[in-house]
CSV table of C-alpha atoms in Angstrom, one decimal:
chain,number,residue,atom,x,y,z
D,1110,MET,CA,222.0,45.8,97.1
D,1111,ALA,CA,223.0,43.0,94.9
D,1112,PHE,CA,221.1,41.3,92.4
D,1113,GLU,CA,219.9,37.4,92.0
D,1114,LYS,CA,219.9,36.2,89.4
D,1115,ASP,CA,216.3,34.4,88.2
D,1116,ASN,CA,217.3,31.2,86.7
D,1117,SER,CA,212.9,30.9,85.8
D,1118,PHE,CA,212.9,31.5,81.7
D,1119,ILE,CA,209.5,33.3,82.7
D,1120,THR,CA,210.0,35.3,85.5
D,1121,GLY,CA,213.2,36.4,84.3
D,1122,ARG,CA,212.7,36.9,81.0
D,1123,LEU,CA,209.2,39.2,83.0
D,1124,LYS,CA,211.8,40.8,84.8
D,1125,SER,CA,214.1,41.8,82.0
D,1126,VAL,CA,211.8,43.5,79.8
D,1127,GLY,CA,210.5,45.2,83.5
D,1128,TYR,CA,214.0,46.9,84.0
D,1129,ALA,CA,213.8,47.9,80.0
D,1130,PHE,CA,210.3,49.6,80.8
D,1131,LYS,CA,211.9,51.8,83.8
D,1132,GLY,CA,215.0,52.7,81.7
D,1133,ALA,CA,212.9,53.5,79.0
D,1134,PHE,CA,210.6,56.2,81.2
D,1135,LYS,CA,213.5,57.3,83.0
D,1136,LEU,CA,215.2,58.4,79.5
D,1137,ILE,CA,212.0,60.0,78.5
D,1138,THR,CA,211.6,61.8,82.2
D,1139,THR,CA,215.2,63.1,82.4
D,1140,GLU,CA,217.5,63.4,79.5
D,1141,HIS,CA,216.2,66.5,77.8
D,1142,SER,CA,217.5,65.2,74.0
D,1143,VAL,CA,214.8,62.3,74.4
D,1144,MET,CA,212.5,63.9,75.3
D,1145,VAL,CA,213.1,66.2,72.4
D,1146,GLN,CA,213.3,63.1,70.4
D,1147,PHE,CA,210.2,61.1,71.4
D,1148,SER,CA,208.2,64.2,71.3
D,1149,LEU,CA,209.4,64.3,67.5
D,1150,ALA,CA,208.7,61.0,67.0
D,1151,ILE,CA,204.8,61.7,68.3
D,1152,ILE,CA,205.0,64.5,65.9
D,1153,MET,CA,205.6,61.8,63.0
D,1154,ILE,CA,203.4,59.9,64.5
D,1155,ILE,CA,200.7,62.2,64.6
D,1156,ALA,CA,201.7,63.2,61.0
D,1157,GLY,CA,201.8,59.7,59.2
D,1158,PHE,CA,197.8,59.7,60.3
D,1159,TYR,CA,197.2,63.0,58.8
D,1160,PHE,CA,198.7,62.3,55.8
D,1161,ASP,CA,197.4,59.0,55.4
D,1162,ILE,CA,201.1,57.2,54.9
D,1163,ASP,CA,201.4,53.6,53.4
D,1164,ARG,CA,202.5,50.3,55.0
D,1165,TYR,CA,206.1,51.2,53.5
D,1166,GLU,CA,206.0,54.9,54.8
D,1167,TRP,CA,204.8,53.7,58.8
D,1168,MET,CA,208.1,51.1,58.7
D,1169,MET,CA,210.7,53.3,57.1
D,1170,GLN,CA,209.6,56.2,60.1
D,1171,ILE,CA,209.3,53.5,62.5
D,1172,LEU,CA,212.3,52.3,62.1
D,1173,ALA,CA,214.0,55.9,61.6
D,1174,PHE,CA,212.8,57.5,65.1
D,1175,GLY,CA,213.4,53.9,66.9
D,1176,LEU,CA,216.9,54.0,65.5
D,1177,VAL,CA,217.7,57.4,66.7
D,1178,LEU,CA,215.8,56.9,70.3
D,1179,GLY,CA,218.2,53.3,70.9
D,1180,ILE,CA,221.0,55.3,69.2
D,1181,GLU,CA,220.5,58.6,71.8
D,1182,SER,CA,219.8,56.2,74.4
D,1183,LEU,CA,223.0,53.9,74.2
D,1184,ASN,CA,224.6,57.7,73.7
D,1185,THR,CA,223.4,58.9,77.8
D,1186,ALA,CA,224.6,55.3,79.2
D,1187,VAL,CA,228.3,55.8,77.6
D,1188,GLU,CA,228.4,58.8,79.0
D,1189,LYS,CA,226.6,58.6,82.2
D,1190,ILE,CA,229.8,55.4,82.4
D,1191,ALA,CA,232.0,57.8,81.0
D,1192,ASP,CA,231.0,60.5,83.9
D,1193,PHE,CA,231.1,58.0,86.6
D,1194,VAL,CA,234.5,56.5,85.8
D,1195,HIS,CA,236.5,59.9,85.2
D,1196,PRO,CA,234.1,62.2,86.8
D,1197,GLU,CA,235.8,65.5,86.3
D,1198,PHE,CA,237.1,66.7,82.2
D,1199,HIS,CA,239.9,64.1,80.1
D,1200,ASP,CA,240.9,64.1,77.1
D,1201,LYS,CA,240.0,60.9,76.2
D,1202,ILE,CA,236.8,60.6,78.3
D,1203,GLY,CA,236.0,63.6,75.7
D,1204,PHE,CA,236.8,61.8,73.4
D,1205,ILE,CA,234.9,58.7,73.8
D,1206,LYS,CA,231.8,60.8,74.7
D,1207,ASP,CA,232.3,62.9,71.5
D,1208,ILE,CA,232.2,59.5,69.1
D,1209,ALA,CA,229.1,58.3,71.5
D,1210,ALA,CA,227.0,61.6,69.8
D,1211,GLY,CA,228.6,61.2,66.6
D,1212,ALA,CA,226.6,57.7,65.7
D,1213,VAL,CA,223.4,60.0,67.3
D,1214,LEU,CA,224.0,62.6,64.7
D,1215,PHE,CA,224.3,59.4,61.9
D,1216,ALA,CA,221.3,58.4,63.0
D,1217,ALA,CA,219.4,61.9,62.6
D,1218,LEU,CA,220.6,62.4,59.6
D,1219,ALA,CA,218.9,59.5,58.2
D,1220,ALA,CA,215.3,59.7,60.4
D,1221,ILE,CA,215.9,63.2,58.8
D,1222,ALA,CA,216.5,62.3,55.3
D,1223,ILE,CA,213.3,59.4,55.7
D,1224,GLY,CA,210.4,62.2,57.0
D,1225,LEU,CA,211.8,64.1,54.3
D,1226,LEU,CA,211.5,61.7,51.4
D,1227,ILE,CA,207.7,60.9,53.1
D,1228,TYR,CA,206.7,64.1,53.9
D,1229,VAL,CA,207.8,66.2,51.1
D,1230,PRO,CA,205.9,64.7,48.2
D,1231,LYS,CA,202.8,65.6,50.2
D,1232,PHE,CA,203.8,69.2,49.8
D,1233,ILE,CA,204.4,69.1,46.3
């Protein structure tokens, strides 16, 4: 199936947004790591309302889980492309996938630090 380019600015952008929502839905419903991270984001939103965090804390929290979900999405895309290009195990493909997973780890560690900075003082 070939995709035709939509040269209209408005309908082209609407189609792009539609594809983005379709991709986000696929990630949330098929990828276990994204399911877990999305669930944690929901829990953090509930915690934010429960602890009545301020505007700055909301901004940091939204940035943190947005970063993790975004990087995890890119990691998933890298893994899917790598598996498509070279389905059987290969050291170089494994190296590439490990690097992409490492990017998720950096984002997750930053998100954990932000969560601790926001919520630990609420318990002390």
